[in-house]
């Protein structure tokens, strides 16, 4: 068909507009699909992992040293609503030769929270050997068949590595809560059969019960209280680090996925509407000619609607490809998410509705072309043939002021042009706005995280070494160690307030090695007259200094009533801080968990020391965490800049095309190329400045919202450095000027002779 | 009278693909200062090319064009811009006014490019449009718009005024008014006015008539008697 030839040639004629529209849609759909595929993939892959391994629903911890007896497990199993239950022992061991911590698991039965086999033999309780985490093994050059020795207390468990495995409970494997990021090479986990363990140590103790049940936590707690004689602590999935981290990562993804891509998608669609309308206006004469030649309206409309469809389909397809590419950068066993999670499955999935939204967008674009063409075809063929009458220019209010007469002609021209092409101006403005919002939010996120780490390491942690105390250590020897190293200490207890677990931290910080900070990140002194609750608890319970709160300690029946002395910022756990002296007054006693000191401690010199880590080590693990953040931020910032460039370029070309004749006139009259270039750049700079002014506070608001959504995990605050504003300003301005120069460069090629002829 | 424009063996060749076309083929002539010159010829004869070369919109392939004693055939882009800004004023068939600027602003804009600019209001008065100075071009008739474009050309205070079919889009009455304005400029102000047209009748008001065909000059005549623009029959 001849019209097909025309289609091809028209596409060529408007190639820069069509290419930029396709780019816009690719970018919009790409970010949309990519960000939603990120969480969807994590969810689908982790769910598959949980299902495959029959991941536990509840964890029951014993509060006494004897753990759970055979009777206990039978009672739990007989509780109505408990589908499966199994005992487990988890102890921290040290792997011989490497001196790294390996968490050792012993299951009395193998039903719940099973392993995913990577290589070697599957777990078998009749076999004598050890099943080791594959990632830890790889990073420490341990292979199948090697003999490893795990030291626990005075025992040495020597066994052959029979299989390399992954376990969902260690998907996000951190040794303790001071660590933000897993270090797969420093912390591993292993499984041995109950017989193997018993043969070496001579005892059979299980400190946990894993339960599969469909009951709610409250119901199950009530039932277990009836069934068991001892006090226990029941935790559900979301209170377990691996599950909670994955859940919050998915939640985070949903938040980002619902917010950021909308900005991209909206700008893409809005730009499309403007551009498509402008193109049909430019094509009005062609449209009229076809009509005059006798083509039916329907055929012409179909022809022009096809442009929208064509651009939409190409853009959407490229966008989906880009989305999955983007997603693969994040959801990847070797990069970003891979440094957090140890999972066997890393397949990518996009939510079904993202395809529906994408398809709807393509249809909408087609519909936009349809409407714009229909608009041009109104009335008779003769009317259609007439060029679109330009909108009447209205006198603006500011023209009545004295100032107006003193403005240069370029300024007047640009102001009138802005008001005449309100839609186009609005689009450019929105493009800049989106770019600025995204840049401020992304860079602000980095500022916030840096400030957060700064506070952590400059204000809170003032020590060189953190000494982890082994469980069940002798109090005398711990006390003597504290004295000999001039250390500050913290003890931690799990407490129950209104049915939810929180942390009670008892501090003895007299050596200025560990600090507590308040809401404004100021270091405060922990006085001996009450408890300091963290911001999240203060908000949840609606308490302030002077109020009272009460809690129970797990494993004890007494209820403690304490006065709130102040509100503090607890960066990670939801916790209450009290001084050791105040704890004694209230009759609360707990073993020291950690000693902070500036003296070097050799862990092999003391039985009570589990591990010594330097502050530097801990900072290094945070750095990994930051690295992931940076990569995320770079992706968003790059996307924001591309967005800015494409929108501004597209609209710039449009504005240039529309003013072509006027520019040619100026040139004929004697304006130099540079002077005309300056006119064009001027307008873009105005719009850019307006976009920046509005965008900066909006970006700040977006950041505050994103941080508030993440606040479940950490007690964060928003921080945007002035450098971020300066950088955003310069980057956006740079983009704007660059695009303007590209377009201004075109005026060298204005054909004055052609342009002076009449409208064709 | 002194000579102001000199074409010496001017050739302009357009090449597109394998085709070459001599729009102007070895053309030479001289024009007097303060004369009204009409260039006649069928479409495609090369008359617009002649005007474009004279106006500095384009440069010749070979030959020399001397205006006011200055050779403009080898000027750079910027030098050509300066030449257009200071020496020539253009009037086009389709007026080419800037729609977003008022009548006054359209004329005023030349102040940005030439120090010789004269008062725009005076120019508007001269073309009889002073009362419309705050209107936008879209609010004026075709003849009025064309007179605004003449005012704009005049505001630069150029030596030469170049007109490409200035009455092409106008009815006879307004056309005569526009031509009269142009004629007065030559007679009263000593401007050289070059009008390119295919309308034979306009030749009657010219001091010099150049007929062009196939890129060559077919005839070059000086009229002894010229008619006033209002006496021309259309």
PDB file of C-alpha atoms in Angstrom, chain B residues 22-200:
ATOM      1  CA  UNK B  22      22.835  26.751 -13.184  1.00  0.00           C
ATOM      2  CA  UNK B  23      20.291  28.969 -11.512  1.00  0.00           C
ATOM      3  CA  UNK B  24      22.331  31.946 -12.606  1.00  0.00           C
ATOM      4  CA  UNK B  25      24.682  31.640 -15.532  1.00  0.00           C
ATOM      5  CA  UNK B  26      27.437  34.229 -15.925  1.00  0.00           C
ATOM      6  CA  UNK B  27      25.296  37.258 -15.096  1.00  0.00           C
ATOM      7  CA  UNK B  28      26.677  40.807 -15.090  1.00  0.00           C
ATOM      8  CA  UNK B  29      24.943  44.152 -14.559  1.00  0.00           C
ATOM      9  CA  UNK B  30      25.142  47.393 -12.590  1.00  0.00           C
ATOM     10  CA  UNK B  31      22.428  49.237 -10.645  1.00  0.00           C
ATOM     11  CA  UNK B  32      22.188  52.890  -9.739  1.00  0.00           C
ATOM     12  CA  UNK B  33      21.680  54.193  -6.216  1.00  0.00           C
ATOM     13  CA  UNK B  34      18.161  55.448  -5.510  1.00  0.00           C
ATOM     14  CA  UNK B  35      16.522  53.629  -8.387  1.00  0.00           C
ATOM     15  CA  UNK B  36      13.544  51.317  -8.406  1.00  0.00           C
ATOM     16  CA  UNK B  37      14.570  48.057 -10.076  1.00  0.00           C
ATOM     17  CA  UNK B  38      12.080  45.399 -11.138  1.00  0.00           C
ATOM     18  CA  UNK B  39      13.328  41.897 -11.942  1.00  0.00           C
ATOM     19  CA  UNK B  40      10.875  40.016 -14.138  1.00  0.00           C
ATOM     20  CA  UNK B  41      10.784  36.449 -15.274  1.00  0.00           C
ATOM     21  CA  UNK B  42       8.802  33.210 -15.188  1.00  0.00           C
ATOM     22  CA  UNK B  43       9.146  30.955 -12.173  1.00  0.00           C
ATOM     23  CA  UNK B  44      12.422  29.075 -12.143  1.00  0.00           C
ATOM     24  CA  UNK B  45      14.159  31.707 -14.219  1.00  0.00           C
ATOM     25  CA  UNK B  46      16.627  32.582 -11.474  1.00  0.00           C
ATOM     26  CA  UNK B  47      15.162  35.847 -10.233  1.00  0.00           C
ATOM     27  CA  UNK B  48      14.848  34.682  -6.625  1.00  0.00           C
ATOM     28  CA  UNK B  49      18.398  33.361  -6.742  1.00  0.00           C
ATOM     29  CA  UNK B  50      19.524  36.772  -7.872  1.00  0.00           C
ATOM     30  CA  UNK B  51      17.736  38.368  -4.951  1.00  0.00           C
ATOM     31  CA  UNK B  52      19.085  35.856  -2.442  1.00  0.00           C
ATOM     32  CA  UNK B  53      22.653  36.442  -3.595  1.00  0.00           C
ATOM     33  CA  UNK B  54      22.189  40.175  -3.445  1.00  0.00           C
ATOM     34  CA  UNK B  55      20.655  39.921   0.018  1.00  0.00           C
ATOM     35  CA  UNK B  56      23.501  37.817   1.382  1.00  0.00           C
ATOM     36  CA  UNK B  57      21.273  34.796   2.028  1.00  0.00           C
ATOM     37  CA  UNK B  58      23.517  32.751  -0.213  1.00  0.00           C
ATOM     38  CA  UNK B  59      26.930  33.080  -1.890  1.00  0.00           C
ATOM     39  CA  UNK B  60      27.691  32.756  -5.606  1.00  0.00           C
ATOM     40  CA  UNK B  61      29.532  29.733  -7.006  1.00  0.00           C
ATOM     41  CA  UNK B  62      31.740  32.026  -9.055  1.00  0.00           C
ATOM     42  CA  UNK B  63      31.923  35.689 -10.004  1.00  0.00           C
ATOM     43  CA  UNK B  64      31.814  38.766  -7.820  1.00  0.00           C
ATOM     44  CA  UNK B  65      29.049  40.817  -6.286  1.00  0.00           C
ATOM     45  CA  UNK B  66      30.067  44.299  -5.186  1.00  0.00           C
ATOM     46  CA  UNK B  67      27.737  46.345  -3.029  1.00  0.00           C
ATOM     47  CA  UNK B  68      28.681  49.885  -2.070  1.00  0.00           C
ATOM     48  CA  UNK B  69      32.218  49.157  -3.194  1.00  0.00           C
ATOM     49  CA  UNK B  70      32.492  46.033  -0.995  1.00  0.00           C
ATOM     50  CA  UNK B  71      32.837  42.544  -2.430  1.00  0.00           C
ATOM     51  CA  UNK B  72      30.298  40.317  -0.641  1.00  0.00           C
ATOM     52  CA  UNK B  73      30.905  37.113  -2.614  1.00  0.00           C
ATOM     53  CA  UNK B  74      33.368  35.555  -0.171  1.00  0.00           C
ATOM     54  CA  UNK B  75      32.060  36.745   3.207  1.00  0.00           C
ATOM     55  CA  UNK B  76      31.860  34.363   6.183  1.00  0.00           C
ATOM     56  CA  UNK B  77      28.539  33.477   7.830  1.00  0.00           C
ATOM     57  CA  UNK B  78      28.960  36.109  10.508  1.00  0.00           C
ATOM     58  CA  UNK B  79      30.096  38.755   8.041  1.00  0.00           C
ATOM     59  CA  UNK B  80      27.044  37.983   5.940  1.00  0.00           C
ATOM     60  CA  UNK B  81      24.848  38.407   9.040  1.00  0.00           C
ATOM     61  CA  UNK B  82      26.403  41.822   9.609  1.00  0.00           C
ATOM     62  CA  UNK B  83      25.905  42.696   5.971  1.00  0.00           C
ATOM     63  CA  UNK B  84      22.233  41.731   6.154  1.00  0.00           C
ATOM     64  CA  UNK B  85      21.838  43.639   9.399  1.00  0.00           C
ATOM     65  CA  UNK B  86      23.361  46.871   8.136  1.00  0.00           C
ATOM     66  CA  UNK B  87      22.952  47.115   4.382  1.00  0.00           C
ATOM     67  CA  UNK B  88      19.801  45.338   3.183  1.00  0.00           C
ATOM     68  CA  UNK B  89      16.197  45.222   4.233  1.00  0.00           C
ATOM     69  CA  UNK B  90      13.865  42.390   3.157  1.00  0.00           C
ATOM     70  CA  UNK B  91      10.204  42.358   2.288  1.00  0.00           C
ATOM     71  CA  UNK B  92       8.650  38.969   1.571  1.00  0.00           C
ATOM     72  CA  UNK B  93       5.529  37.731  -0.100  1.00  0.00           C
ATOM     73  CA  UNK B  94       4.285  36.195   3.161  1.00  0.00           C
ATOM     74  CA  UNK B  95       5.412  39.065   5.429  1.00  0.00           C
ATOM     75  CA  UNK B  96       7.301  36.779   7.820  1.00  0.00           C
ATOM     76  CA  UNK B  97       6.411  38.688  10.917  1.00  0.00           C
ATOM     77  CA  UNK B  98       6.890  37.135  14.341  1.00  0.00           C
ATOM     78  CA  UNK B  99       3.400  36.285  15.519  1.00  0.00           C
ATOM     79  CA  UNK B 100       4.144  36.538  19.213  1.00  0.00           C
ATOM     80  CA  UNK B 101       5.506  40.059  19.002  1.00  0.00           C
ATOM     81  CA  UNK B 102       3.384  43.173  18.612  1.00  0.00           C
ATOM     82  CA  UNK B 103       3.698  45.382  15.530  1.00  0.00           C
ATOM     83  CA  UNK B 104       5.920  47.769  17.395  1.00  0.00           C
ATOM     84  CA  UNK B 105       8.102  44.963  18.806  1.00  0.00           C
ATOM     85  CA  UNK B 106       8.466  43.406  15.377  1.00  0.00           C
ATOM     86  CA  UNK B 107       9.967  46.625  14.101  1.00  0.00           C
ATOM     87  CA  UNK B 108      11.913  47.300  17.273  1.00  0.00           C
ATOM     88  CA  UNK B 109      13.791  44.025  17.225  1.00  0.00           C
ATOM     89  CA  UNK B 110      16.264  45.318  14.637  1.00  0.00           C
ATOM     90  CA  UNK B 111      17.654  47.584  17.325  1.00  0.00           C
ATOM     91  CA  UNK B 112      19.325  44.501  18.733  1.00  0.00           C
ATOM     92  CA  UNK B 113      21.472  44.007  15.666  1.00  0.00           C
ATOM     93  CA  UNK B 114      22.329  47.351  14.153  1.00  0.00           C
ATOM     94  CA  UNK B 115      23.514  50.598  15.636  1.00  0.00           C
ATOM     95  CA  UNK B 116      22.041  52.532  12.686  1.00  0.00           C
ATOM     96  CA  UNK B 117      18.455  51.695  13.638  1.00  0.00           C
ATOM     97  CA  UNK B 118      15.975  54.526  13.372  1.00  0.00           C
ATOM     98  CA  UNK B 119      12.980  55.153  15.608  1.00  0.00           C
ATOM     99  CA  UNK B 120      10.471  52.324  15.025  1.00  0.00           C
ATOM    100  CA  UNK B 121       7.510  54.583  15.720  1.00  0.00           C
ATOM    101  CA  UNK B 122       8.592  56.953  12.973  1.00  0.00           C
ATOM    102  CA  UNK B 123       8.799  54.030  10.587  1.00  0.00           C
ATOM    103  CA  UNK B 124       5.318  52.850  11.538  1.00  0.00           C
ATOM    104  CA  UNK B 125       4.002  56.348  11.069  1.00  0.00           C
ATOM    105  CA  UNK B 126       5.577  56.419   7.683  1.00  0.00           C
ATOM    106  CA  UNK B 127       3.761  53.267   6.567  1.00  0.00           C
ATOM    107  CA  UNK B 128       0.577  54.590   8.197  1.00  0.00           C
ATOM    108  CA  UNK B 129       0.316  52.048  11.005  1.00  0.00           C
ATOM    109  CA  UNK B 130       1.225  54.054  14.070  1.00  0.00           C
ATOM    110  CA  UNK B 131      -2.223  53.493  15.559  1.00  0.00           C
ATOM    111  CA  UNK B 132      -1.801  49.744  15.311  1.00  0.00           C
ATOM    112  CA  UNK B 133       1.519  49.606  17.083  1.00  0.00           C
ATOM    113  CA  UNK B 134       0.243  47.504  19.983  1.00  0.00           C
ATOM    114  CA  UNK B 135      -1.634  44.997  17.837  1.00  0.00           C
ATOM    115  CA  UNK B 136      -0.350  41.535  17.090  1.00  0.00           C
ATOM    116  CA  UNK B 137       0.279  40.698  13.399  1.00  0.00           C
ATOM    117  CA  UNK B 138      -2.620  38.229  13.438  1.00  0.00           C
ATOM    118  CA  UNK B 139      -4.991  41.109  14.090  1.00  0.00           C
ATOM    119  CA  UNK B 140      -3.994  43.010  10.908  1.00  0.00           C
ATOM    120  CA  UNK B 141      -4.957  42.595   7.244  1.00  0.00           C
ATOM    121  CA  UNK B 142      -2.475  41.258   4.704  1.00  0.00           C
ATOM    122  CA  UNK B 143      -1.636  44.700   3.334  1.00  0.00           C
ATOM    123  CA  UNK B 144      -1.113  46.064   6.805  1.00  0.00           C
ATOM    124  CA  UNK B 145       1.143  43.165   7.698  1.00  0.00           C
ATOM    125  CA  UNK B 146       3.168  43.763   4.563  1.00  0.00           C
ATOM    126  CA  UNK B 147       3.582  47.398   5.507  1.00  0.00           C
ATOM    127  CA  UNK B 148       4.788  46.327   8.956  1.00  0.00           C
ATOM    128  CA  UNK B 149       7.409  44.220   7.246  1.00  0.00           C
ATOM    129  CA  UNK B 150       8.414  47.244   5.169  1.00  0.00           C
ATOM    130  CA  UNK B 151       8.673  49.282   8.367  1.00  0.00           C
ATOM    131  CA  UNK B 152      10.859  46.549   9.823  1.00  0.00           C
ATOM    132  CA  UNK B 153      13.072  46.616   6.716  1.00  0.00           C
ATOM    133  CA  UNK B 154      13.311  50.403   6.926  1.00  0.00           C
ATOM    134  CA  UNK B 155      14.052  50.518  10.630  1.00  0.00           C
ATOM    135  CA  UNK B 156      17.519  49.169   9.954  1.00  0.00           C
ATOM    136  CA  UNK B 157      18.068  52.239   7.767  1.00  0.00           C
ATOM    137  CA  UNK B 158      19.511  50.113   4.947  1.00  0.00           C
ATOM    138  CA  UNK B 159      20.850  51.286   1.589  1.00  0.00           C
ATOM    139  CA  UNK B 160      18.977  48.647  -0.305  1.00  0.00           C
ATOM    140  CA  UNK B 161      15.481  47.202   0.060  1.00  0.00           C
ATOM    141  CA  UNK B 162      14.863  43.791  -1.465  1.00  0.00           C
ATOM    142  CA  UNK B 163      11.312  42.668  -2.125  1.00  0.00           C
ATOM    143  CA  UNK B 164      10.296  39.148  -3.180  1.00  0.00           C
ATOM    144  CA  UNK B 165       6.793  39.266  -4.714  1.00  0.00           C
ATOM    145  CA  UNK B 166       5.733  41.937  -2.199  1.00  0.00           C
ATOM    146  CA  UNK B 167       2.234  42.158  -3.624  1.00  0.00           C
ATOM    147  CA  UNK B 168       1.847  38.466  -4.387  1.00  0.00           C
ATOM    148  CA  UNK B 169      -0.556  37.878  -1.539  1.00  0.00           C
ATOM    149  CA  UNK B 170      -2.399  41.179  -1.751  1.00  0.00           C
ATOM    150  CA  UNK B 171      -5.372  42.533  -3.657  1.00  0.00           C
ATOM    151  CA  UNK B 172      -4.705  45.291  -6.204  1.00  0.00           C
ATOM    152  CA  UNK B 173      -5.674  48.187  -4.002  1.00  0.00           C
ATOM    153  CA  UNK B 174      -3.492  47.298  -1.047  1.00  0.00           C
ATOM    154  CA  UNK B 175      -0.821  46.111  -3.477  1.00  0.00           C
ATOM    155  CA  UNK B 176      -0.688  49.589  -5.002  1.00  0.00           C
ATOM    156  CA  UNK B 177      -0.403  51.140  -1.575  1.00  0.00           C
ATOM    157  CA  UNK B 178       2.543  48.938  -0.699  1.00  0.00           C
ATOM    158  CA  UNK B 179       4.244  49.641  -4.019  1.00  0.00           C
ATOM    159  CA  UNK B 180       3.704  53.327  -3.554  1.00  0.00           C
ATOM    160  CA  UNK B 181       5.428  53.209  -0.199  1.00  0.00           C
ATOM    161  CA  UNK B 182       8.380  51.449  -1.807  1.00  0.00           C
ATOM    162  CA  UNK B 183       8.525  53.944  -4.660  1.00  0.00           C
ATOM    163  CA  UNK B 184       8.547  56.866  -2.263  1.00  0.00           C
ATOM    164  CA  UNK B 185      11.517  55.377  -0.462  1.00  0.00           C
ATOM    165  CA  UNK B 186      13.552  55.515  -3.642  1.00  0.00           C
ATOM    166  CA  UNK B 187      12.392  58.909  -4.767  1.00  0.00           C
ATOM    167  CA  UNK B 188      12.405  60.743  -1.423  1.00  0.00           C
ATOM    168  CA  UNK B 189      15.063  58.881   0.550  1.00  0.00           C
ATOM    169  CA  UNK B 190      17.488  57.682  -2.071  1.00  0.00           C
ATOM    170  CA  UNK B 191      17.061  53.997  -1.187  1.00  0.00           C
ATOM    171  CA  UNK B 192      17.664  51.459  -3.870  1.00  0.00           C
ATOM    172  CA  UNK B 193      14.586  49.238  -4.156  1.00  0.00           C
ATOM    173  CA  UNK B 194      14.805  45.880  -5.939  1.00  0.00           C
ATOM    174  CA  UNK B 195      11.493  44.143  -6.565  1.00  0.00           C
ATOM    175  CA  UNK B 196      11.316  40.586  -7.849  1.00  0.00           C
ATOM    176  CA  UNK B 197       8.000  39.710  -9.426  1.00  0.00           C
ATOM    177  CA  UNK B 198       6.353  37.895 -12.303  1.00  0.00           C
ATOM    178  CA  UNK B 199       3.800  40.666 -12.639  1.00  0.00           C
ATOM    179  CA  UNK B 200       4.673  42.550 -15.852  1.00  0.00           C
TER     180      UNK B 200
END
